[in-house]
Coordinates of C-alpha atoms in Angstrom, one line a residue:
M30 CA 131.6 12.7 -202.9
A31 CA 130.6 11.0 -199.7
T32 CA 132.9 8.2 -198.4
E33 CA 131.4 4.7 -198.3
K34 CA 130.5 3.5 -194.8
T35 CA 132.6 0.7 -193.3
P36 CA 131.9 -1.7 -190.5
E37 CA 134.0 0.6 -188.2
D38 CA 131.3 3.2 -188.5
Y39 CA 128.9 1.0 -186.6
S40 CA 128.8 -0.5 -183.1
P41 CA 126.3 -2.3 -180.8
Q42 CA 126.2 0.9 -178.7
L43 CA 125.2 3.0 -181.8
T44 CA 122.5 0.5 -182.8
E45 CA 121.1 0.5 -179.2
E46 CA 121.0 4.3 -179.3
C47 CA 119.0 4.1 -182.5
K48 CA 116.5 1.8 -180.7
Q49 CA 116.3 4.2 -177.8
A50 CA 115.6 7.2 -180.0
L51 CA 112.9 5.2 -181.9
A52 CA 111.3 4.0 -178.6
L53 CA 111.3 7.6 -177.3
L54 CA 109.4 8.7 -180.4
L55 CA 106.9 5.8 -180.6
S56 CA 106.2 6.0 -176.9
G57 CA 104.6 9.4 -177.3
L58 CA 102.5 8.7 -180.4
G59 CA 99.7 6.7 -178.9
D60 CA 97.5 5.0 -181.5
W61 CA 99.3 7.0 -184.3
A62 CA 102.3 4.8 -183.8
K63 CA 100.3 2.2 -185.8
S64 CA 100.7 4.4 -188.9
V65 CA 104.5 4.4 -188.6
A66 CA 106.7 1.6 -190.0
L67 CA 110.4 0.9 -189.9
I68 CA 112.5 0.2 -193.0
G69 CA 116.2 0.6 -193.6
G70 CA 119.2 -0.2 -191.5
L71 CA 117.6 -1.1 -188.1
T72 CA 115.3 -3.7 -189.8
P73 CA 117.9 -6.5 -190.1
E74 CA 118.4 -6.3 -186.4
L75 CA 114.8 -7.1 -185.8
L76 CA 114.5 -9.7 -188.6
K77 CA 117.3 -11.8 -187.2
A78 CA 115.4 -12.1 -183.8
K79 CA 113.5 -15.1 -185.3
A80 CA 116.6 -17.0 -186.3
S81 CA 117.9 -19.7 -184.0
K82 CA 121.6 -19.0 -184.5
P83 CA 121.8 -15.6 -186.2
Q84 CA 125.1 -13.9 -187.1
E85 CA 126.0 -10.7 -185.4
Y86 CA 124.6 -7.7 -187.4
V87 CA 127.0 -4.9 -188.0
G88 CA 124.4 -2.3 -187.0
T89 CA 123.1 1.0 -188.1
G90 CA 123.4 4.7 -187.3
D91 CA 120.0 6.1 -188.3
V92 CA 116.3 5.3 -188.3
D93 CA 114.2 5.2 -191.5
L94 CA 110.4 5.6 -190.8
V95 CA 107.6 5.4 -193.4
L96 CA 104.5 7.4 -192.5
N97 CA 101.1 6.6 -193.8
L98 CA 100.6 9.6 -196.1
E99 CA 97.1 10.1 -194.9
I100 CA 98.2 11.0 -191.4
L101 CA 100.1 14.0 -192.6
A102 CA 96.8 15.4 -193.9
N103 CA 95.2 14.7 -190.5
M104 CA 95.8 17.7 -188.3
E105 CA 95.6 15.8 -185.0
A106 CA 98.1 13.2 -186.2
Y107 CA 100.5 15.7 -187.7
S108 CA 100.4 17.9 -184.6
T109 CA 101.0 14.9 -182.3
I110 CA 104.1 13.7 -184.2
E111 CA 105.6 17.2 -184.4
H112 CA 104.8 17.9 -180.7
V113 CA 106.4 14.6 -179.6
L114 CA 109.5 15.4 -181.7
L115 CA 110.0 18.8 -180.2
N116 CA 108.9 17.9 -176.7
K117 CA 111.3 14.9 -176.6
G118 CA 114.4 16.8 -177.7
F119 CA 114.5 16.0 -181.4
Q120 CA 115.8 18.8 -183.6
P121 CA 114.9 19.4 -187.2
I122 CA 117.7 19.2 -189.8
K123 CA 116.7 21.9 -192.2
K124 CA 118.1 22.2 -195.7
G125 CA 115.8 24.9 -196.8
G126 CA 112.1 24.7 -196.0
K127 CA 110.6 22.0 -193.8
A128 CA 112.5 19.1 -192.3
W129 CA 112.1 15.5 -193.2
Q130 CA 115.2 14.6 -191.2
W131 CA 115.4 15.1 -187.5
E132 CA 118.2 14.5 -185.0
F133 CA 118.4 13.3 -181.4
K134 CA 121.6 13.6 -179.4
A135 CA 122.2 10.3 -177.6
G136 CA 123.7 10.1 -174.1
T137 CA 127.1 9.7 -175.6
G138 CA 126.6 12.8 -177.7
T139 CA 126.2 10.9 -180.9
P140 CA 123.6 12.4 -183.2
I141 CA 120.9 9.8 -184.2
R142 CA 119.1 10.8 -187.4
I143 CA 115.5 10.0 -188.0
D144 CA 114.3 10.1 -191.6
F145 CA 110.6 10.5 -192.2
L146 CA 109.5 8.9 -195.5
A147 CA 106.3 8.4 -197.4
D148 CA 104.9 7.1 -200.7
D149 CA 102.8 9.6 -202.7
G150 CA 102.3 7.1 -205.5
S151 CA 104.7 8.8 -207.9
E152 CA 108.1 7.7 -209.1
D153 CA 109.6 11.1 -208.2
G154 CA 112.0 9.9 -205.5
A155 CA 113.5 12.3 -203.0
K156 CA 110.6 14.8 -203.5
I157 CA 109.9 16.6 -200.3
I158 CA 106.2 16.6 -199.3
S159 CA 105.0 19.3 -196.9
L160 CA 101.6 19.0 -195.4
P161 CA 99.8 20.8 -193.9
E162 CA 100.9 24.4 -194.6
H163 CA 102.1 25.2 -191.1
G164 CA 104.6 23.3 -188.9
E165 CA 108.1 22.1 -189.5
L166 CA 107.6 18.4 -190.3
A167 CA 107.9 17.1 -193.8
V168 CA 108.5 13.7 -195.5
C169 CA 110.6 12.5 -198.3
N170 CA 108.9 10.6 -201.1
I171 CA 110.3 7.1 -201.5
P172 CA 108.5 5.3 -204.3
H173 CA 106.8 2.0 -203.2
S174 CA 107.7 2.5 -199.6
S175 CA 104.0 2.0 -198.7
I176 CA 104.5 -1.7 -199.4
V177 CA 105.7 -1.9 -195.8
F178 CA 102.1 -1.5 -194.5
D179 CA 101.0 -4.6 -196.3
H180 CA 104.3 -6.5 -195.6
L181 CA 105.2 -6.0 -192.0
E182 CA 105.8 -7.7 -188.7
I183 CA 105.5 -6.4 -185.2
A184 CA 108.1 -6.8 -182.5
T185 CA 107.8 -5.8 -178.9
I186 CA 111.2 -4.7 -177.6
E187 CA 112.3 -3.4 -174.3
V188 CA 114.9 -0.6 -174.2
Q189 CA 116.1 1.9 -171.8
L190 CA 115.0 5.4 -172.7
P191 CA 117.7 8.0 -173.1
N192 CA 118.9 10.2 -170.2
D193 CA 118.2 7.5 -167.6
G194 CA 114.5 7.5 -168.5
G195 CA 114.0 4.0 -167.4
Y196 CA 113.0 0.9 -169.3
I197 CA 110.0 0.8 -171.6
K198 CA 108.4 -1.8 -173.9
V199 CA 107.3 -0.6 -177.3
D200 CA 105.7 -2.2 -180.4
I201 CA 107.7 -1.7 -183.5
R202 CA 106.2 -2.2 -186.9
Y203 CA 108.9 -3.1 -189.4
A204 CA 109.2 -4.5 -192.9
D205 CA 109.0 -8.3 -193.2
I206 CA 111.5 -10.1 -195.5
V207 CA 109.4 -9.4 -198.6
G208 CA 109.0 -5.7 -197.9
F209 CA 112.6 -5.3 -196.8
T210 CA 114.0 -7.2 -199.8
V211 CA 112.0 -5.2 -202.3
L212 CA 112.8 -1.8 -200.8
K213 CA 116.5 -2.6 -200.1
T214 CA 116.9 -4.0 -203.7
L215 CA 115.5 -0.8 -205.1
A216 CA 117.7 1.3 -202.9
F217 CA 120.8 -0.6 -203.8
R218 CA 120.1 -0.3 -207.5
N219 CA 119.4 3.4 -207.1
R220 CA 122.6 4.3 -205.1
T221 CA 124.8 1.2 -205.2
E222 CA 125.9 1.5 -201.6
A223 CA 128.0 -1.4 -200.3
K224 CA 126.1 -1.6 -197.0
D225 CA 122.8 -2.0 -198.9
A226 CA 124.2 -5.1 -200.5
H227 CA 125.5 -6.4 -197.2
D228 CA 122.1 -5.8 -195.5
L229 CA 120.3 -7.6 -198.3
I230 CA 122.4 -10.7 -198.0
F231 CA 122.5 -10.6 -194.2
S232 CA 118.7 -10.4 -193.9
L233 CA 118.0 -13.2 -196.3
E234 CA 120.5 -15.4 -194.5
N235 CA 119.4 -14.5 -191.0
C236 CA 115.6 -13.9 -191.0
G237 CA 114.9 -17.3 -189.5
L238 CA 113.4 -18.6 -192.8
S239 CA 114.8 -21.2 -195.2
I240 CA 115.2 -20.2 -198.9
P241 CA 112.1 -22.3 -199.8
E242 CA 110.1 -20.5 -197.1
I243 CA 111.2 -17.1 -198.3
A244 CA 110.3 -18.1 -201.8
G245 CA 106.9 -19.1 -200.6
H246 CA 106.3 -15.7 -199.0
F247 CA 107.2 -14.0 -202.3
V248 CA 104.9 -16.3 -204.3
T249 CA 102.1 -15.3 -202.0
A250 CA 103.0 -11.6 -202.2
L251 CA 103.0 -11.8 -206.0
G252 CA 99.3 -12.4 -205.8
G253 CA 98.7 -9.2 -203.9
R254 CA 98.4 -5.5 -204.9
H255 CA 102.2 -4.9 -204.9
S256 CA 102.9 -7.6 -207.5
D257 CA 104.3 -5.2 -210.1
V258 CA 107.0 -3.7 -207.9
I259 CA 107.8 -7.1 -206.3
R260 CA 108.3 -8.7 -209.7
R261 CA 110.5 -5.7 -210.7
A262 CA 112.6 -6.0 -207.6
L263 CA 113.1 -9.7 -208.0
A264 CA 114.3 -9.1 -211.5
L265 CA 116.8 -6.5 -210.3
L266 CA 117.9 -8.8 -207.5
A267 CA 118.7 -11.6 -209.9
E268 CA 120.4 -9.1 -212.3
S269 CA 122.6 -7.9 -209.4
F270 CA 123.3 -11.2 -207.5
A271 CA 122.2 -14.4 -209.2
D272 CA 124.2 -16.9 -211.2
E273 CA 123.8 -16.9 -215.0
K274 CA 125.0 -19.2 -217.7
E275 CA 127.6 -16.7 -218.8
R276 CA 128.6 -15.4 -215.4
G277 CA 128.7 -16.5 -211.8
G278 CA 126.8 -14.4 -209.3
Y279 CA 129.9 -13.8 -207.2
E280 CA 131.3 -11.7 -210.1
K281 CA 128.3 -9.3 -210.2
H282 CA 128.3 -5.9 -208.5
G283 CA 125.9 -7.0 -205.7
P284 CA 128.2 -9.6 -204.1
V285 CA 131.3 -7.5 -204.9
A286 CA 129.8 -4.6 -203.1
A287 CA 128.9 -6.7 -200.1
A288 CA 132.4 -8.1 -200.0
R289 CA 133.9 -4.7 -200.2
F290 CA 131.9 -3.6 -197.2
E291 CA 132.8 -6.7 -195.3
R292 CA 136.5 -6.4 -196.3
L293 CA 136.6 -9.9 -197.8

């Protein structure tokens, strides 16, 4: 059984190296970069940029990217992504068949993992999707991850490319507070990892929005096409974190998991 991650597993340097690897990839994709969106651990680092006095984020050690499933069926797009990966020094992590996880060795020698995800419309999580028939790139199906394309923000960041490649500005499309909360809540309930609970709380507290403003975003989102999964995620969020008449929220497994990660 894998050991749970702790704050000591992360550092500002590691988070910066994740940004560098992401920038290296996006810089070679051209217009196809618009069909790639960030979810997962690097997202809170971007969400907090709009807060006036954000807390320090513990960081991340990998990059989770959702691909618009249509581009995998587009030979030009597929070939471009795979060519950039191989040409820029990313290596496939193969566990039989094609690779949905790729790795880049940072300047410090630390392996930075890039996970390629997609939403094929089914509830069959972790199913590997391989299109087209040739090539090495695959994606892992994450149900409802396509919500990010309707609930995203765009940040322009400047980072230094790996191996003294100079500084570059890239646009990163990443899940907004609605998209991130929905997907992270589903992830937490699926695997109950302590860092997921930490990231949820951190993002809600440090996204630069008040609780009424966040609620307003959810109310608007509930009128859109992802209303069913948003409603389900909010119910799971309340079940895992919220106060009830019989029990305080602090006693539930969500806050307890976050406290365990934060060593409180």
